[in-house]
């Protein structure tokens, strides 16, 4: 396997890790409005992801950095063509991080309420926009012979991409509800299970529609296998949460995310950004990649750094593995 193909696979793995980890904390952020009944329950939800949310974003930084180094033309065309949506996502991530840190700095109701509103919206918007972005990447966008995006913002708001946004939003929210059930005790855990069941049924419907559309338009035999795994795992996750098996449900929802990302990248390969104007103008793993020497250096760096990142992140999850509930929240800040 050539190095540019290896790095295409590694970037797919990085996005899988990001969506698996950041997906549930986006979902928990959305649940601060859908599930929490009062200020104490919102604090419980936020505390379930408080120790890990910033570490989860490491995967996004690594995926972006790897794309920049391994496929500079892909990076340039993507970030110039999708400038406004990606800027919105970036601003949301910045505000979201500030909200987590500043929410409890003052005791006034309006101060905390405003930051909690920020957490909700800055979790919901990126969760949807990532699906819209990847839907457009897979579907193809208007790229000319100079590898420049020549479309408009409204070209990105097509039915297929918007359906992709609904899939990521519903899937991440379901993933977050299962994580909440896995990490909490008491009444909030029971309500998280019930809500996860409802969200799971919605997610199955929209995911099945999106995957069917993708397979019919762009898929082959290999992508069909990935789609089948995604649907099967999602159905299993819904059934497991119904049976009260949060651990199994969380693992299966993670497999669903991995299978969906795998399907999208399988339908994309060997392109990295297809051109809807002329297939010959598409960016591919060959014409968009860096030099072999650059890819070789990156491979050695990744071989050293990746195990370290996995070790410290795994250690963090192990340290903060216990469940929490309203009884663990102090009466005052």
XYZ file of C-alpha atoms in Angstrom:
333
model
C 0.000 0.000 0.000
C 1.382 3.411 -0.970
C 1.931 6.089 1.638
C -0.747 8.445 0.329
C -3.301 5.635 0.595
C -2.118 4.843 4.115
C -2.610 8.460 5.118
C -6.071 8.541 3.558
C -6.945 5.578 5.805
C -5.307 7.193 8.844
C -7.262 10.409 8.315
C -10.458 8.343 8.155
C -9.440 6.727 11.461
C -8.803 10.147 13.027
C -12.245 11.387 11.978
C -13.757 8.197 13.358
C -12.067 8.793 16.702
C -13.201 12.419 16.731
C -16.828 11.655 15.946
C -16.925 8.773 18.426
C -15.542 10.871 21.299
C -16.731 14.374 20.484
C -20.022 12.902 19.284
C -21.184 11.920 22.754
C -20.132 15.184 24.359
C -21.948 17.121 21.616
C -24.917 14.919 22.478
C -24.610 15.634 26.193
C -24.498 19.358 25.421
C -27.752 19.064 23.473
C -29.282 17.062 26.328
C -28.724 19.913 28.786
C -31.948 21.317 27.327
C -33.733 18.108 26.268
C -33.134 16.003 29.389
C -32.148 18.150 32.371
C -35.079 19.448 34.409
C -33.251 21.917 36.626
C -29.909 23.551 37.261
C -28.575 20.642 39.341
C -29.274 18.107 36.586
C -27.583 20.352 34.039
C -24.529 20.353 36.281
C -24.643 16.556 36.417
C -24.682 16.346 32.625
C -21.873 18.844 32.221
C -19.797 17.058 34.869
C -20.048 13.749 32.971
C -17.978 15.261 30.160
C -16.123 17.945 32.100
C -12.859 15.973 32.486
C -12.746 14.700 28.893
C -14.313 17.135 26.414
C -11.096 19.051 25.704
C -9.117 15.851 25.218
C -11.706 14.679 22.695
C -10.981 17.718 20.538
C -7.368 16.588 20.144
C -8.654 14.216 17.471
C -10.039 17.127 15.437
C -6.759 19.029 15.652
C -4.857 15.929 14.600
C -7.217 15.196 11.704
C -6.920 18.777 10.464
C -3.153 18.800 10.865
C -2.776 15.457 9.106
C -4.892 16.669 6.202
C -2.823 19.840 5.932
C 0.470 17.936 5.903
C -0.501 14.860 3.886
C -2.946 16.404 1.385
C -2.290 20.153 1.202
C -4.427 20.676 -1.917
C -7.361 18.922 -0.248
C -6.908 21.095 2.831
C -6.682 24.310 0.799
C -9.726 23.600 -1.360
C -11.784 22.347 1.565
C -11.093 25.278 3.854
C -11.525 27.887 1.137
C -14.726 26.387 -0.264
C -16.267 25.571 3.118
C -14.940 28.697 4.783
C -18.165 29.961 6.381
C -19.465 26.615 7.734
C -16.042 25.715 9.129
C -15.698 29.196 10.648
C -19.064 28.732 12.375
C -17.907 25.357 13.725
C -14.637 26.894 14.961
C -16.446 29.759 16.711
C -18.852 27.302 18.312
C -15.986 25.187 19.638
C -14.304 28.292 21.065
C -17.460 29.573 22.760
C -18.289 26.079 23.991
C -14.919 25.726 25.689
C -15.267 29.133 27.312
C -18.785 28.225 28.469
C -17.580 25.070 30.204
C -14.904 27.020 32.070
C -16.831 30.217 32.856
C -20.310 28.860 33.686
C -19.544 28.227 37.371
C -17.314 31.245 37.945
C -20.197 33.394 39.237
C -23.318 32.360 41.207
C -25.877 34.647 39.506
C -28.735 32.806 37.773
C -28.606 34.810 34.551
C -24.821 34.323 34.249
C -25.055 30.544 34.505
C -28.207 30.375 32.383
C -26.573 32.277 29.520
C -23.528 30.002 29.495
C -25.758 26.915 29.633
C -27.641 28.238 26.610
C -24.285 28.672 24.891
C -23.345 25.058 25.660
C -26.597 23.823 24.106
C -26.347 25.822 20.877
C -22.606 25.351 20.412
C -23.111 21.603 20.745
C -26.126 21.384 18.433
C -24.784 23.526 15.579
C -21.440 21.716 15.031
C -23.155 18.337 15.408
C -25.329 19.206 12.419
C -22.755 21.103 10.367
C -20.236 18.251 10.383
C -22.805 16.075 8.657
C -23.526 18.793 6.106
C -19.808 19.219 5.405
C -19.089 15.523 4.927
C -22.236 15.088 2.875
C -20.950 17.682 0.434
C -17.454 16.193 0.361
C -18.815 12.775 -0.572
C -21.452 14.066 -2.990
C -18.999 16.316 -4.821
C -18.763 20.088 -5.104
C -17.997 22.591 -7.839
C -14.221 22.399 -8.276
C -12.633 23.776 -11.436
C -9.499 22.742 -13.310
C -7.345 24.873 -10.981
C -8.523 22.900 -7.916
C -10.536 25.902 -6.743
C -14.045 25.754 -5.304
C -16.249 27.940 -7.518
C -19.659 27.278 -5.937
C -21.578 29.339 -3.388
C -22.688 28.802 0.184
C -26.178 27.897 -0.995
C -24.767 25.100 -3.165
C -23.694 23.405 0.063
C -27.266 23.451 1.405
C -28.530 20.674 -0.854
C -30.992 17.960 0.280
C -28.369 15.201 0.527
C -26.010 17.266 2.692
C -28.859 18.532 4.901
C -29.966 14.939 5.443
C -26.375 14.168 6.426
C -26.615 16.962 8.998
C -29.766 15.413 10.459
C -27.981 12.050 10.670
C -24.995 13.372 12.622
C -27.190 15.495 14.889
C -29.543 12.636 15.748
C -26.754 10.046 15.988
C -24.585 12.202 18.251
C -27.562 13.078 20.470
C -28.471 9.392 20.772
C -24.808 8.576 21.486
C -24.817 11.284 24.189
C -28.022 9.967 25.762
C -26.530 6.467 25.988
C -23.344 7.932 27.493
C -25.452 9.837 30.036
C -27.228 6.632 31.038
C -23.836 4.947 31.335
C -22.350 7.708 33.508
C -25.210 8.651 35.846
C -27.329 7.155 38.618
C -30.867 7.674 39.834
C -33.781 9.284 38.054
C -31.669 11.052 35.445
C -30.253 7.695 34.364
C -33.732 6.229 33.912
C -34.904 9.228 31.892
C -31.737 9.146 29.770
C -32.523 5.516 28.873
C -36.082 6.407 27.917
C -34.990 9.385 25.838
C -32.228 7.344 24.181
C -34.846 4.799 23.058
C -36.905 7.541 21.380
C -33.848 9.197 19.851
C -32.618 5.819 18.647
C -35.793 5.160 16.665
C -35.498 8.583 15.012
C -31.827 7.980 14.263
C -32.525 4.605 12.673
C -35.030 6.221 10.291
C -32.836 9.122 9.138
C -29.642 7.018 9.021
C -31.318 4.348 6.918
C -32.520 6.994 4.459
C -29.081 8.614 4.221
C -27.148 5.364 3.876
C -29.571 4.060 1.256
C -29.223 7.277 -0.745
C -25.416 7.130 -0.461
C -25.238 3.489 -1.490
C -27.603 3.948 -4.431
C -25.709 6.981 -5.746
C -22.087 6.246 -4.968
C -21.676 2.861 -3.345
C -20.227 -0.500 -4.295
C -20.066 -3.910 -2.654
C -17.584 -2.880 0.050
C -19.523 0.226 1.051
C -22.684 -1.890 1.198
C -21.031 -4.065 3.849
C -20.134 -0.954 5.873
C -23.705 0.331 5.553
C -25.085 -3.022 6.709
C -22.768 -2.992 9.728
C -23.874 0.561 10.577
C -27.587 -0.251 10.427
C -27.176 -3.529 12.332
C -25.064 -1.924 15.061
C -27.475 0.999 15.414
C -30.451 -1.340 15.740
C -28.479 -3.321 18.319
C -27.658 -0.138 20.251
C -31.338 0.818 20.369
C -32.291 -2.659 21.526
C -29.549 -2.724 24.155
C -30.578 0.595 25.702
C -34.155 -0.630 25.762
C -32.941 -3.635 27.767
C -30.945 -1.413 30.123
C -27.542 -2.524 28.845
C -25.876 0.887 28.571
C -22.365 -0.456 28.063
C -23.362 -2.613 25.102
C -25.469 0.195 23.669
C -22.591 2.666 23.897
C -20.177 0.244 22.226
C -22.673 -0.466 19.433
C -23.424 3.215 18.855
C -19.666 3.738 18.577
C -19.478 0.943 16.005
C -22.292 2.674 14.118
C -20.303 5.901 13.944
C -17.185 4.034 12.801
C -19.141 2.149 10.109
C -20.800 5.323 8.789
C -17.440 7.114 8.533
C -15.948 4.029 6.867
C -18.756 3.959 4.324
C -18.308 7.635 3.467
C -14.552 7.276 2.987
C -14.998 4.062 0.980
C -17.381 5.791 -1.416
C -14.958 8.707 -1.618
C -11.754 6.754 -2.421
C -9.627 7.326 -4.498
C -10.999 10.875 -4.510
C -10.647 13.189 -1.562
C -12.914 15.892 -3.013
C -14.857 14.943 -6.151
C -15.665 17.672 -8.662
C -19.294 17.890 -9.714
C -18.256 19.916 -12.784
C -15.874 17.411 -14.328
C -14.629 14.129 -12.807
C -11.186 14.828 -14.265
C -10.936 17.904 -12.034
C -11.490 15.935 -8.822
C -8.873 15.959 -6.089
C -7.523 12.457 -5.511
C -5.137 10.792 -3.091
C -2.526 11.077 -5.825
C -2.831 14.610 -7.179
C -3.592 16.232 -3.807
C -0.904 14.555 -1.689
C 2.421 15.770 -0.383
C 5.758 14.377 -1.502
C 6.699 10.807 -0.529
C 9.436 12.151 1.732
C 6.951 14.288 3.678
C 4.582 11.349 4.058
C 7.447 9.143 5.248
C 8.443 11.618 7.971
C 4.794 11.949 9.028
C 4.462 8.184 9.289
C 7.407 7.896 11.674
C 6.105 10.776 13.813
C 2.645 9.219 13.966
C 4.099 5.844 14.960
C 5.765 7.460 17.986
C 3.080 9.962 19.070
C -0.143 8.008 18.536
C 0.423 5.358 21.253
C 1.237 8.119 23.756
C -1.972 9.987 22.964
C -4.034 6.806 23.280
C -2.397 5.963 26.605
C -2.983 9.321 28.286
C -6.512 9.631 26.961
C -7.362 6.097 28.053
C -5.908 6.855 31.486
C -8.123 9.951 31.760
C -11.271 7.945 31.047
C -10.200 5.319 33.573
C -9.646 7.884 36.337
C -13.055 9.501 35.753
C -14.947 6.269 35.126
C -17.391 6.386 38.075
C -21.053 7.310 37.746
C -22.379 10.557 39.189
C -25.809 11.830 40.215
C -27.549 14.794 41.752
C -26.415 13.651 45.217
C -22.822 14.355 44.176
C -23.531 17.988 43.344
C -22.878 20.511 46.098
C -25.785 22.774 47.113
C -23.809 25.917 46.351
C -20.922 26.835 44.060
